[in-house]
N, CA and C of each residue as an Amber inpcrd file, in Angstrom:
protein
   708
  10.3040000 -93.7380000  33.1940000  10.4240000 -93.2190000  32.0570000
   9.3770000 -91.9490000  31.7630000   8.1740000 -92.4350000  32.0310000
   7.0610000 -91.0710000  31.9440000   7.3160000 -89.7950000  32.8720000
   8.0290000 -90.5470000  33.7480000   8.4910000 -89.2220000  34.8150000
   9.7070000 -88.6880000  34.1000000  10.1750000 -88.9040000  33.1660000
  11.6180000 -88.2550000  32.6990000  11.2700000 -87.6580000  31.5870000
   9.9360000 -88.3470000  30.7820000   9.5090000 -87.3420000  29.6100000
   8.7300000 -85.8830000  30.0420000   8.0160000 -86.1740000  31.1920000
   7.2960000 -84.9780000  31.9180000   8.3440000 -84.1270000  32.2820000
   9.5600000 -84.4680000  33.0490000  10.3250000 -83.6200000  33.4230000
  10.9400000 -82.6900000  32.3000000  11.1810000 -83.5100000  31.1360000
  11.9540000 -82.6160000  29.6830000  10.8460000 -81.5610000  29.2720000
   9.5990000 -81.9570000  29.2940000   8.8130000 -80.9170000  28.9300000
   8.4150000 -80.0160000  29.7350000   8.6120000 -79.9760000  31.1680000
   8.8560000 -79.0110000  32.1770000   9.7400000 -77.7850000  31.9070000
  10.6340000 -78.4580000  31.4450000  12.1860000 -77.7330000  31.4040000
  11.7360000 -76.7800000  30.1890000  11.6100000 -77.5180000  28.9730000
  11.2220000 -76.8730000  27.6900000  10.3120000 -75.7910000  28.0500000
   9.3270000 -75.8090000  28.7480000   8.1210000 -74.9120000  28.7520000
   8.5870000 -73.9730000  29.4590000   9.5510000 -74.0160000  30.3750000
  10.1280000 -72.9510000  31.5000000  11.0470000 -72.2450000  30.4520000
  11.7980000 -72.8350000  29.7590000  12.8030000 -71.9420000  29.0150000
  12.0810000 -71.1270000  28.1180000  10.8220000 -71.6450000  27.2790000
  10.3310000 -71.2350000  26.5150000   9.7160000 -69.6150000  26.8290000
   9.3220000 -69.7820000  28.2380000   8.8300000 -68.5640000  28.9780000
   9.9310000 -67.7290000  29.2650000  10.6390000 -67.8780000  29.7580000
  11.9740000 -67.1810000  30.1150000  12.5150000 -66.0830000  28.7150000
  12.5410000 -67.2370000  27.6880000  12.7430000 -66.6170000  26.4750000
  11.6320000 -65.4870000  25.8640000  10.4590000 -65.7330000  26.1780000
   9.4210000 -64.7830000  25.8240000   9.5440000 -63.5230000  26.4100000
  10.0630000 -63.7350000  27.7740000  10.3130000 -62.4640000  28.8620000
  11.5270000 -61.5040000  28.1980000  12.3550000 -62.4740000  27.9990000
  13.6800000 -61.5270000  27.6660000  13.4180000 -60.9670000  26.1420000
  12.3170000 -61.1660000  25.1810000  12.5390000 -60.9730000  24.2670000
  11.8180000 -59.7320000  24.0760000  10.5450000 -59.9580000  25.3480000
   9.3930000 -58.6410000  25.1390000  10.2740000 -57.5130000  26.2750000
  11.1210000 -57.8930000  27.2410000  11.9550000 -56.6680000  27.6790000
  12.9480000 -55.8940000  26.8820000  13.4710000 -57.0550000  25.8850000
  14.1670000 -56.3560000  24.8230000  13.7190000 -55.3800000  24.0890000
  12.2340000 -55.7230000  23.9300000  11.3780000 -54.9430000  22.8590000
  11.0320000 -53.5590000  23.1830000  10.7950000 -53.7320000  25.0090000
  10.5420000 -52.3460000  25.6380000  11.7490000 -51.2290000  25.7410000
  12.6350000 -51.9240000  25.8830000  14.3280000 -50.9620000  26.0900000
  14.2120000 -50.3790000  24.7170000  14.0050000 -51.3620000  23.3780000
  14.2410000 -50.5730000  22.1940000  13.3860000 -49.4010000  21.9380000
  12.0690000 -49.8570000  22.4270000  10.9110000 -48.6880000  22.5860000
  11.2400000 -47.3670000  23.1450000  11.5920000 -47.9770000  23.9760000
  11.9160000 -46.4640000  24.9080000  12.9230000 -45.7000000  24.3900000
  14.1880000 -46.3220000  24.1620000  15.5390000 -45.7310000  23.6190000
  14.8510000 -44.8580000  21.9730000  14.1270000 -45.6780000  21.3740000
  13.9060000 -45.0990000  20.5400000  12.8970000 -43.8070000  20.5310000
  11.7240000 -43.8740000  21.6010000  10.9710000 -42.3820000  22.1850000
  11.6210000 -41.3760000  22.3630000  12.7840000 -41.4490000  23.3730000
  14.0670000 -40.2560000  23.8940000  14.7230000 -40.1280000  22.6800000
  15.2560000 -40.9040000  21.3660000  15.6850000 -40.5760000  20.3500000
  15.2840000 -39.6330000  19.8270000  13.9410000 -40.1210000  19.4860000
  12.7480000 -38.9050000  18.7870000  12.6880000 -37.5820000  19.4920000
  12.3390000 -37.7920000  20.9340000  12.1760000 -36.6700000  21.3670000
  13.6080000 -35.5510000  21.6200000  14.6010000 -36.0970000  21.5410000
  15.8620000 -35.2360000  21.1880000  15.8890000 -34.9280000  19.8460000
  15.8800000 -35.6960000  19.0700000  15.8150000 -35.0960000  17.6340000
  14.8470000 -34.0740000  17.3480000  13.5090000 -33.9860000  18.2290000
  12.8400000 -32.9820000  17.7760000  13.1140000 -31.6880000  18.5480000
  13.6930000 -31.7120000  19.3990000  14.0960000 -30.5660000  20.6050000
  15.4750000 -30.0820000  19.5480000  16.4160000 -30.5870000  19.4780000
  17.1090000 -30.3040000  18.2640000  16.6840000 -29.4910000  17.2100000
  16.0250000 -30.0960000  16.5120000  15.1070000 -29.5100000  15.1570000
  14.4020000 -28.4190000  15.6530000  13.8860000 -28.1410000  16.3150000
  13.2640000 -26.8330000  17.1640000  14.3630000 -25.6990000  17.3870000
  15.1630000 -26.2050000  18.0810000  16.4470000 -24.9800000  18.5470000
  17.1840000 -24.6720000  17.1570000  17.5060000 -25.3450000  16.1570000
  17.7420000 -25.1480000  14.7420000  17.1000000 -24.0540000  14.1310000
  15.8810000 -24.5920000  14.0780000  14.6920000 -23.9620000  13.5210000
  14.9020000 -22.0520000  14.1400000  14.7370000 -22.1510000  15.4350000
  14.5950000 -20.4980000  15.9850000  15.9730000 -20.0590000  15.7960000
  17.0260000 -20.7500000  16.0690000  18.2210000 -19.9750000  15.5340000
  18.4600000 -19.9130000  14.2300000  18.1050000 -20.5090000  13.3340000
  17.9320000 -20.0500000  12.0270000  17.0010000 -18.8900000  11.8400000
  16.0270000 -19.1020000  11.8450000  14.9170000 -17.8520000  11.9630000
  15.7640000 -16.0110000  12.8190000  16.2920000 -16.6450000  13.6110000
  17.1970000 -15.4360000  14.5480000  18.2150000 -14.7260000  13.5730000
  18.9170000 -15.5500000  13.3470000  19.9930000 -15.4550000  12.2400000
  19.7330000 -14.7240000  11.0230000  18.4130000 -15.2770000  10.2350000
  17.9770000 -14.4350000   9.2470000  17.2770000 -13.0410000   9.4900000
  16.4770000 -13.0390000  10.7840000  16.1610000 -11.6570000  11.3320000
  16.7250000 -10.6670000  11.2590000  18.2030000 -11.2040000  11.7900000
  19.2050000  -9.8930000  12.3450000  19.7120000  -9.4470000  10.3640000
  19.7900000 -10.2810000   9.7500000  20.0620000 -10.2670000   8.1810000
  19.2000000  -9.1770000   7.6760000  17.9750000  -9.3400000   7.8970000
  16.9660000  -8.6270000   7.3470000  17.0940000  -7.3110000   7.7000000
  17.2290000  -7.5080000   9.0840000  17.4980000  -6.1340000  10.0560000
  18.3130000  -5.0020000   8.9830000  19.4130000  -5.4870000   9.1530000
  20.7630000  -4.7220000   8.6810000  20.1710000  -4.2820000   7.0410000
  19.4860000  -5.0020000   6.2680000  18.8050000  -4.6950000   5.4310000
  17.8140000  -3.7700000   4.9590000  17.3140000  -3.1930000   6.3770000
  16.0670000  -2.4490000   6.4780000  15.0420000  -2.8610000   6.4460000
  14.8030000  -4.1950000   6.3230000  13.3800000  -5.1480000   5.6460000
  13.3780000  -5.3840000   7.0910000  12.6880000  -4.1040000   8.2310000
  12.2680000  -4.7400000   9.3740000  10.7150000  -5.7920000   9.3400000
   9.9740000  -5.5100000   8.2900000   8.8000000  -6.0370000   8.6350000
   8.8120000  -7.5320000   7.9430000  10.3050000  -7.7690000   7.1080000
  10.2920000  -8.9930000   6.3860000  11.0440000  -9.7870000   7.6600000
  11.7870000  -9.4140000   9.0240000  12.4360000  -9.9160000   9.4980000
  11.4360000 -10.2860000  10.7020000  10.5910000  -9.0990000  11.1370000
   9.3040000  -9.6600000  11.7810000   8.1990000 -10.9460000  11.3960000
   7.9000000 -11.0250000  10.3200000   7.4080000 -12.0370000   9.4990000
   8.0200000 -13.4180000   9.8100000   9.5900000 -13.5070000   9.5770000
  10.4870000 -14.1670000   9.5410000  10.2520000 -15.1650000  10.8600000
  10.3470000 -14.6890000  12.2030000  10.2300000 -14.5800000  13.6430000
   8.8040000 -15.0780000  13.6900000   8.0080000 -14.5150000  13.1050000
   6.4340000 -14.7790000  13.6450000   5.9820000 -15.9040000  13.1610000
   6.5640000 -16.7230000  12.0940000   6.4990000 -17.9790000  11.1490000
   6.8750000 -19.2250000  11.5850000   7.5640000 -18.7190000  13.0200000
   8.4130000 -19.6460000  13.5670000   7.8490000 -20.1950000  14.6730000
   7.8320000 -21.8700000  14.6350000   7.2680000 -22.4220000  16.1220000
   8.2210000 -22.7830000  16.8140000   7.6910000 -22.4830000  18.2990000
   8.5080000 -22.6850000  19.5480000   9.7050000 -22.2870000  19.1950000
   9.6270000 -20.6660000  19.4190000  10.8630000 -19.7970000  19.6720000
  11.8740000 -19.6530000  20.7580000  12.6640000 -19.3050000  20.3800000
  13.5910000 -19.2320000  21.9290000  13.3730000 -17.9550000  22.3190000
  13.8250000 -17.5540000  23.7500000  13.6770000 -16.3860000  23.9800000
  14.6880000 -15.0900000  23.3280000  15.2670000 -15.6300000  22.9300000
  16.2730000 -14.8160000  22.1060000  15.3690000 -13.7860000  20.8690000
  15.0180000 -15.0530000  20.2790000  14.0610000 -14.7250000  19.3420000
  12.5260000 -14.0230000  19.4340000  12.2130000 -14.3260000  20.4660000
  10.8540000 -13.4810000  21.0800000  11.2000000 -12.3640000  21.2960000
  12.5210000 -12.1210000  22.0740000  13.0390000 -10.6430000  22.5910000
  13.2540000  -9.7560000  20.9730000  13.5340000 -10.2920000  20.2470000
  14.3070000  -9.4350000  19.0070000  13.1100000  -9.2700000  18.2800000
  11.7990000 -10.3590000  18.2870000  10.2550000  -9.8530000  17.4030000
   9.8920000  -8.7030000  18.2520000   9.8980000  -8.4900000  19.6360000
   9.1870000  -7.7810000  20.6240000  10.0030000  -6.2340000  20.0450000
  11.5920000  -6.0770000  19.8870000  11.7490000  -5.0740000  20.1740000
  11.3190000  -4.6010000  18.2840000  10.9880000  -5.6690000  17.2350000
  11.2550000  -5.1210000  16.0080000   9.4370000  -4.5300000  15.9030000
   8.5390000  -4.8640000  16.8120000   7.5540000  -4.4860000  17.0590000
   7.4460000  -2.7200000  17.4430000   8.5080000  -2.6950000  18.3110000
   8.3290000  -1.4690000  19.2270000   9.4290000  -0.7060000  18.1810000
  10.1620000  -1.0820000  17.5180000  10.7300000   0.0940000  16.4980000
   9.9490000   0.2070000  15.3050000   9.1960000  -0.6960000  14.6190000
   8.2730000  -0.1940000  13.6130000   6.8990000   0.9050000  14.2860000
   6.7620000   0.6110000  15.4420000   5.7240000   1.8040000  16.0880000
   6.2490000   2.9740000  16.0740000   7.3000000   2.9230000  16.6000000
   8.2970000   4.2870000  16.7710000   8.6010000   4.8020000  15.4770000
   9.1610000   4.5460000  14.2260000   9.1390000   4.6650000  13.1240000
   8.1340000   5.1150000  12.3410000   6.8240000   4.7960000  12.5160000
   5.4320000   5.1840000  12.3000000   5.1700000   6.5260000  13.1140000
   5.5320000   6.2180000  14.2820000   4.8780000   7.6460000  15.0490000
   6.1970000   9.1970000  14.4110000   7.2000000   8.4590000  14.1510000
   8.2360000   9.6130000  13.9950000   7.8570000  10.1910000  12.5950000
   7.1990000   9.3380000  11.4920000   6.7670000   9.8420000  10.1220000
   5.6180000  10.6890000  10.4780000   4.9970000  10.4220000  11.4110000
   3.7000000  10.9810000  11.5440000   3.8870000  12.5250000  12.5460000
   5.0640000  12.6270000  12.6190000   5.5290000  13.8190000  13.6370000
   5.0890000  13.7250000  15.0420000   5.0200000  12.7940000  15.3660000
   4.6500000  12.2300000  16.8210000   6.0910000  12.0630000  17.6950000
   7.2060000  12.9200000  18.0070000   8.2790000  12.7150000  18.1000000
   8.2190000  12.0110000  19.6780000   7.2070000  12.4210000  20.8410000
   7.6730000  11.8990000  22.1630000   7.0350000  10.5220000  22.0270000
   6.0280000   9.8920000  21.4560000   5.4750000   8.7520000  21.0850000
   6.9940000   7.8950000  20.5950000   7.0350000   8.5490000  19.6690000
   8.5810000   7.4560000  18.9250000   9.2590000   7.0050000  19.7740000
   9.7090000   8.2890000  20.8390000  10.9050000   8.1950000  21.4390000
  10.8080000   7.3540000  22.7560000   9.2570000   7.2320000  22.9090000
   9.0120000   6.4360000  23.9950000   8.9180000   5.0350000  23.7930000
   8.9160000   4.4650000  22.5780000   8.6120000   3.0570000  21.8740000
  10.1810000   2.5630000  21.6960000  11.1450000   3.6390000  21.6950000
  12.5230000   3.1110000  21.7690000  13.1270000   3.0330000  22.9560000
  12.5160000   3.1150000  24.1390000  13.2630000   3.3980000  25.5870000
  13.9840000   1.9740000  26.1620000  13.4620000   0.9700000  25.8680000
  14.0620000  -0.0550000  26.2080000  14.2360000  -1.5000000  25.0750000
  15.4910000  -1.7840000  24.9570000  15.9020000  -2.7410000  23.6980000
  15.7670000  -3.9700000  24.7370000  15.1770000  -5.2880000  24.5370000
  15.0920000  -6.3970000  25.1070000  15.8210000  -7.5540000  24.8450000
  16.1350000  -7.5820000  23.3640000  17.2730000  -8.2110000  22.6870000
  18.7630000  -7.9160000  22.7250000  19.5280000  -8.7380000  22.4500000
  20.8320000  -8.3500000  22.6930000  21.3690000  -8.1530000  20.9120000
  20.6360000  -7.8340000  20.2360000  21.0770000  -7.9780000  18.6390000
  21.7750000  -6.7120000  18.1810000  23.1480000  -6.4960000  17.9180000
  23.9050000  -5.7500000  17.3610000  23.1380000  -4.8140000  16.2850000
  22.5280000  -5.5410000  14.9860000  21.7940000  -5.1610000  14.4330000
  20.5490000  -4.2320000  14.7440000  19.6530000  -4.5970000  15.4980000
  18.8860000  -4.0750000  16.2030000  19.0290000  -2.6950000  17.0710000
  20.1410000  -2.8320000  17.6960000  20.8160000  -1.9700000  18.5400000
  21.0670000  -0.7500000  17.4800000  21.8640000  -0.9520000  16.6710000
  21.9220000  -0.2160000  15.5950000  20.6290000   0.9640000  14.9850000
  19.7950000  -0.0760000  14.5760000  18.5800000   0.1090000  13.9750000
  18.0130000   1.3530000  15.1830000  17.8520000   1.1100000  16.3090000
  17.0550000   1.6600000  17.2500000  17.9120000   2.9410000  17.7190000
  19.4110000   3.1610000  17.5100000  20.2020000   4.1370000  17.6900000
  20.0100000   5.2170000  16.6220000  19.8360000   4.8430000  15.4790000
  19.9870000   5.6340000  14.4040000  18.5150000   6.2730000  14.5250000
  17.4900000   5.7950000  14.5560000  16.0960000   6.5000000  14.4600000
  15.8340000   7.3350000  15.8890000  16.7720000   6.8540000  16.6690000
  16.6280000   7.8580000  18.1890000  16.9940000   9.0570000  17.7060000
  18.3510000   8.8960000  16.7430000  18.7600000  10.3140000  16.3050000
  18.5110000  11.2440000  15.7680000  17.3230000  10.5160000  14.9150000
  16.5230000  11.3590000  13.7470000  15.3050000  11.9760000  14.7090000
  14.9000000  11.2020000  15.4050000  13.6560000  11.7710000  16.4020000
  14.4430000  13.1220000  17.2560000  15.9300000  13.1260000  17.8170000
  16.1460000  13.9060000  18.4820000  16.4690000  15.1680000  17.3760000
  16.9220000  15.0300000  16.5200000  17.1360000  16.3270000  15.1000000
  15.7790000  16.7820000  14.9350000  14.7660000  15.9600000  14.7180000
  13.2260000  16.5150000  14.3570000  12.8840000  17.4400000  15.3890000
  12.9960000  16.6890000  16.9390000  12.7320000  17.6290000  18.3230000
  13.7170000  19.0010000  18.0930000  14.5710000  19.1350000  17.7050000
  15.2890000  20.3740000  17.8930000  14.9220000  21.2690000  16.8000000
  14.6600000  20.5150000  15.4210000  14.1550000  21.3740000  14.3640000
  12.9610000  22.1290000  14.6310000  12.3630000  21.2920000  15.4240000
  10.2760000  21.7900000  15.5200000  10.4380000  22.9090000  16.5230000
  11.4880000  22.7510000  17.9120000  11.7500000  23.6190000  18.7690000
  12.2120000  25.1140000  18.2900000  13.0870000  25.3930000  17.0530000
  13.9180000  26.1160000  16.8060000  12.6940000  26.6520000  15.9230000
  11.5660000  26.0950000  14.7940000  10.7330000  26.6320000  14.2420000
   9.6640000  27.2060000  14.9630000   9.3260000  26.4340000  16.3980000
   8.2590000  27.0830000  17.1020000   9.0850000  28.8590000  17.4930000
  10.0730000  28.5810000  18.0840000  10.4920000  29.8240000  18.2900000
  10.6170000  30.7680000  17.4870000  11.1840000  30.5280000  16.5020000
  11.0430000  31.5500000  15.1610000   9.7820000  32.0230000  15.0480000
   8.6920000  31.2380000  15.1520000   7.1980000  31.5080000  14.8300000
   6.9970000  32.6390000  16.2000000   7.2520000  32.2740000  17.0050000
   6.7600000  33.1900000  18.4680000   7.2220000  34.3760000  17.9870000
   9.1130000  34.4120000  17.9720000   9.6300000  35.5870000  17.7080000
   8.8610000  36.5030000  16.2890000   8.4780000  36.1050000  15.3980000
   7.9890000  36.7640000  14.5260000   6.5730000  37.3790000  15.1700000
   6.0120000  36.3870000  15.4910000   4.9750000  36.8780000  16.0830000
   4.6690000  38.2170000  16.9970000   6.0700000  38.1150000  17.8960000
   5.9930000  39.0230000  18.7290000   6.3300000  40.3820000  18.1320000
   7.2770000  40.2520000  17.1960000   8.0350000  41.4720000  16.0510000
   6.8700000  41.7530000  15.0390000   5.5240000  41.1970000  14.7760000
   4.2410000  41.5240000  14.0970000   3.5540000  42.2140000  15.1790000
   3.2270000  42.0150000  16.4630000   2.7400000  42.4530000  17.4350000
   3.1890000  44.1210000  17.5770000   4.5010000  44.0700000  18.0840000
   5.0420000  45.3690000  18.1060000   4.9860000  45.9220000  16.9000000
   5.2140000  45.6950000  15.8960000   5.2290000  46.6080000  14.8560000
   3.3410000  47.3820000  14.6260000   2.5790000  46.1700000  14.8720000
   1.4320000  46.6210000  15.1340000   1.0520000  47.5960000  15.8230000
   1.3130000  47.3110000  17.0580000   1.3370000  48.5570000  17.8930000
   1.7610000  49.7900000  17.8530000   2.6870000  49.8390000  17.3970000
   3.7230000  51.0980000  16.8990000   2.8620000  51.6240000  15.8250000
   2.1150000  50.9320000  14.7870000   1.3650000  51.5280000  13.9150000
   0.3530000  52.0500000  14.5040000  -0.3370000  51.5890000  15.6760000
  -1.5220000  51.6080000  16.0590000  -1.3570000  53.2320000  17.1450000
  -0.1020000  53.0800000  17.7960000   0.2590000  54.3140000  18.2900000
   0.3570000  55.5460000  17.5150000   1.1370000  55.3230000  16.3540000
   1.2110000  56.3620000  15.2250000  -0.0650000  56.9700000  14.7770000
  -0.9940000  55.9610000  14.5010000  -2.3400000  56.3870000  13.8320000
  -2.7880000  57.1030000  14.9930000  -2.8950000  56.8980000  16.3050000
  -3.3750000  57.6470000  17.1570000  -2.8940000  58.9240000  17.4960000
  -1.6840000  59.0630000  17.1870000  -1.0030000  60.6820000  17.3470000
  -1.7130000  60.8590000  15.9830000  -1.7940000  60.5750000  14.9880000
  -2.2890000  61.0580000  13.6200000  -3.7300000  61.5060000  14.0090000
  -4.4280000  60.7090000  14.8130000  -6.0620000  61.1830000  14.6740000
  -6.0430000  62.2730000  15.5210000  -5.1700000  62.7420000  16.8830000
  -5.0580000  63.8670000  17.1730000  -5.4310000  64.9340000  16.6420000
  -4.8520000  65.2880000  15.3890000  -4.8640000  66.4120000  14.6040000
  -6.0870000  67.1670000  14.6960000  -7.0320000  65.9440000  14.0100000
  -8.4130000  66.9790000  13.8270000  -9.2150000  66.9200000  15.0410000
  -9.2140000  66.1800000  16.1270000 -10.2150000  66.0600000  17.1170000
  -9.3380000  66.5490000  18.5630000  -8.3880000  65.6140000  18.9830000
  -8.0310000  65.8710000  20.3800000  -6.8670000  66.7910000  20.8170000
  -6.0820000  67.2780000  19.8560000  -5.3580000  68.2870000  19.7060000
  -6.1340000  69.9300000  20.1120000  -7.0980000  69.8190000  19.3440000
  -8.1490000  71.1860000  19.5790000  -8.6310000  71.0980000  20.9170000
  -9.2350000  69.9410000  21.3250000  -9.6800000  69.8610000  22.7910000
  -8.3670000  70.0940000  23.8580000  -7.5410000  69.5710000  23.8970000
  -6.4250000  69.9700000  24.5140000  -5.9730000  71.5350000  24.5270000
  -5.8890000  71.9740000  23.5850000  -5.9250000  73.2920000  23.5440000
  -6.6690000  74.1880000  23.8720000  -7.8240000  73.8410000  23.5880000
  -9.0460000  74.5280000  24.1380000  -9.0940000  74.2520000  25.7000000
  -8.6350000  73.1090000  26.3180000  -9.0510000  73.0250000  27.6710000
  -7.7130000  73.8470000  28.7500000  -6.6050000  73.8900000  27.7590000
  -5.3790000  74.4290000  28.3610000  -5.7110000  75.9080000  28.6860000
  -6.6730000  76.6340000  27.7950000  -6.4280000  77.7620000  27.6750000
  -7.9020000  78.3250000  28.0930000  -8.8130000  77.4350000  28.3010000
 -10.4980000  77.8630000  28.7330000 -11.0530000  78.4340000  27.5260000
 -10.3240000  78.2190000  26.1240000 -11.6890000  78.4720000  25.0140000
 -13.0220000  77.3720000  25.1590000 -13.4700000  77.1260000  25.9380000
 -14.6810000  76.2310000  25.9370000 -15.6990000  76.7590000  24.6010000
 -16.3610000  75.7790000  23.9230000 -17.6650000  76.2730000  23.3240000
 -18.6270000  77.1540000  23.9070000 -18.9070000  76.6490000  25.2300000
 -19.7370000  76.9250000  26.1700000 -19.5470000  78.3760000  26.2800000
 -18.5600000  79.0070000  26.1760000 -17.9940000  80.1300000  26.2520000
 -18.5170000  81.1810000  25.0960000 -18.4740000  80.3730000  23.8050000
 -18.6180000  81.0750000  22.6520000 -17.2090000  81.1710000  22.0100000
 -16.5200000  80.2450000  22.3660000 -14.8920000  80.4080000  21.5810000
 -15.0890000  79.1970000  20.3320000 -14.6860000  79.8130000  19.2120000
 -14.3950000  79.0080000  18.2970000 -12.9270000  78.7360000  17.7630000
 -12.4860000  77.5400000  17.3640000 -10.8930000  77.3910000  17.6230000
 -10.8010000  76.7620000  15.7330000 -10.0660000  77.3330000  14.9590000
  -9.9080000  76.8030000  13.7320000  -8.3890000  76.6320000  13.3010000
  -8.1100000  75.5300000  12.9660000  -6.6760000  75.1640000  12.9860000
  -6.5560000  75.4890000  11.3420000  -5.2360000  76.1250000  11.3780000
  -4.7130000  76.9430000  10.1480000  -3.8390000  75.9270000   9.3520000
  -2.6200000  75.2580000  10.4900000  -1.8670000  74.6450000   9.7620000
  -1.1070000  73.8730000  10.7450000  -0.3030000  72.4960000  10.2890000
  -0.0640000  71.8450000  10.8680000   1.8830000  71.3870000  10.5870000
   2.5040000  71.1480000  11.4240000   3.7330000  71.0710000  11.2240000
   4.4870000  70.0240000  12.2480000   4.4280000  68.6920000  12.1600000
   4.7070000  67.9860000  13.1440000   4.0670000  67.8190000  14.0150000
   4.5060000  68.0390000  15.3520000   3.4700000  68.1200000  16.5340000
   3.1760000  69.7120000  16.7820000   3.3850000  70.6360000  15.9230000
   3.0160000  72.0520000  16.2730000   2.1790000  72.8250000  15.2700000
   1.1970000  73.1440000  15.9580000  -0.0720000  73.6430000  15.4420000
  -0.6110000  75.1720000  15.7020000  -1.0400000  75.4240000  14.5060000
  -1.3540000  76.5440000  14.8260000  -2.9150000  77.3250000  14.4020000
  -3.7300000  78.1930000  15.5790000  -4.7350000  77.8170000  15.7220000
  -5.2370000  79.6030000  15.2540000  -6.4730000  79.6540000  15.1140000
  -7.2300000  81.2710000  14.9570000  -8.1810000  80.9690000  15.7210000
  -8.1170000  81.9790000  16.8530000  -9.3230000  81.8400000  18.0360000
 -10.1320000  83.0860000  17.8660000 -11.4100000  82.5920000  17.8530000
 -12.2110000  83.6310000  17.5920000 -13.8220000  83.6460000  19.0330000
 -14.2480000  84.5780000  19.2340000 -15.2890000  84.5000000  20.1980000
 -16.5460000  85.0850000  19.8370000 -17.7150000  84.5660000  19.9110000
 -18.8010000  85.0060000  19.3070000 -19.5490000  85.9360000  20.6640000
 -20.1030000  86.9490000  20.2920000 -21.0230000  87.7940000  21.3900000
 -21.8950000  87.1800000  22.0090000 -22.5480000  87.9790000  22.6620000
 -23.5970000  87.3180000  23.9730000 -24.9820000  86.4320000  23.0240000
 -25.0090000  87.1730000  21.7010000 -26.4560000  86.6450000  21.1060000
 -26.3360000  86.0330000  19.9540000 -24.7440000  85.9080000  19.6430000
 -23.7070000  84.9120000  18.7460000 -24.3260000  85.4570000  17.4000000
 -24.1600000  87.0290000  17.2800000 -24.8780000  87.6620000  16.0050000
 -23.1150000  87.8830000  15.5970000 -21.9790000  88.3250000  16.1120000
 -20.6430000  88.6710000  15.6190000 -19.6380000  87.9620000  16.2040000
 -18.4630000  87.3550000  15.5700000 -17.6320000  86.6490000  16.0890000
 -16.2980000  87.7430000  15.8380000 -15.8360000  87.8050000  17.2180000
 -14.4730000  88.5570000  17.1240000 -13.6320000  87.8780000  17.5040000
 -12.5880000  88.1830000  16.7660000 -11.0820000  87.8240000  16.6990000
 -10.6190000  87.7120000  17.9720000  -9.9460000  86.5850000  18.7330000
  -8.9120000  86.5210000  20.0560000  -7.7150000  86.6640000  19.5920000
  -7.2260000  86.0330000  18.7050000  -5.6930000  85.7910000  18.2600000
  -5.3310000  84.8280000  17.5830000  -4.0540000  84.4720000  17.0670000
  -3.5280000  83.2710000  16.8360000  -2.4240000  82.6340000  17.5340000
  -2.6300000  81.6830000  17.4820000  -1.9110000  80.5560000  18.7600000
  -0.9170000  79.7450000  17.9580000  -0.0020000  79.4030000  18.6170000
   1.1480000  78.3730000  18.2220000   1.0660000  77.2500000  19.5540000
   0.2370000  75.8680000  19.0530000   0.3560000  74.7790000  20.1190000
   1.0250000  73.4980000  19.9980000   2.3100000  73.2730000  20.7190000
   2.9260000  72.0690000  20.8910000   2.2350000  70.9570000  21.2410000
   1.9400000  70.0180000  20.6020000   0.8400000  69.0160000  21.0960000
   1.5450000  67.7400000  22.1630000   2.9920000  67.9530000  21.6600000
   3.7050000  67.1750000  22.6880000   4.3380000  67.3500000  23.7220000
   4.7060000  69.1520000  23.8960000   5.0810000  69.1240000  25.0520000
   4.2540000  70.1130000  25.9860000   2.9070000  70.8940000  25.0820000
   2.0090000  71.6250000  25.6670000   2.0870000  73.0430000  25.5220000
   3.5080000  73.5850000  25.3290000   3.5230000  74.6360000  25.0250000
   2.7060000  75.7520000  24.3780000   2.6310000  76.7220000  24.8130000
   1.6340000  77.6310000  23.8620000   2.1980000  79.2250000  23.5640000
   2.1160000  79.3870000  22.2560000   2.8790000  80.8130000  22.1930000
   1.9250000  81.7120000  21.2870000   1.3430000  82.5780000  21.7930000
   0.2360000  83.8980000  21.4190000   1.0520000  84.6660000  19.8450000
   0.6890000  84.1650000  18.7760000   1.1340000  84.7810000  17.4660000
   0.7620000  86.1100000  17.3370000  -0.1560000  86.7260000  17.8160000
  -0.9200000  88.0630000  17.4740000  -2.2270000  87.9890000  18.2270000
C-alpha cells in the first residue's frame, strides 16, 4: 500500500515538471514572436517615415521651397538612400543658386554637374537653374566683347586725335625745320625763316640772311612749301 502511494506521488511530480517545462517553452516562444513582431513594426515605421519625408520634400521642391524641403529630410531619422540622395541634390542646388546670384557662374554650373536622385522635381529645378546660368554667361561674354570693342574704338580715336595734334604742332616748329634742312637754310649760315601764311599743308615763308657781322638782313626770297609732299616753289 505504501509503495502504491509513493508511485502515485512520483507520477504527480513528474507531470508537474513536464507542465512547467511546457509553459516555459510556450512563454519563450511568445516572447520571441513578440520581439520579432516589434522589430518588423519598427522597420516598417522607419520606412514609412522616410517615404513620407521624400514625398513631402518633392512637393516643397515643386513649390520652390528648397530650404524647407532640405529641412524636412534633414529632420528625418533612418533615411532611405533615396531620401539621402535628394538631400544631397538640394544642398548642391542651393549652393549653385547662391553662386549664380553672386555672379560666379562657373561655380554655379559646376555644382549642378551631377544629380544623384531620380526626383523629377529636382531634375526640373536643376535644368531651370542651368538655363539661367547659361543665359547669364552669354550676356556676360557679350558685355565684355562690347566693352573691348568700345575700348578699341576709343583707343583708335585717341590715336587719330594724337596724330592730328602732332600734325598741327608741326606748323610752328617742325615744318620750318624741315623746310630749312631741305633748302640748306641753316641758322648757322645766318638764315632767318619767317612764316607768313598757312593753308592746310601749304606754308609760305619769307627767307632772309644776315651779313657776316649780323648788321644787315638781306632778303633771299619768298617760298611756298607743302609739308605733306615736300614740294618747294620760289615765289619771288
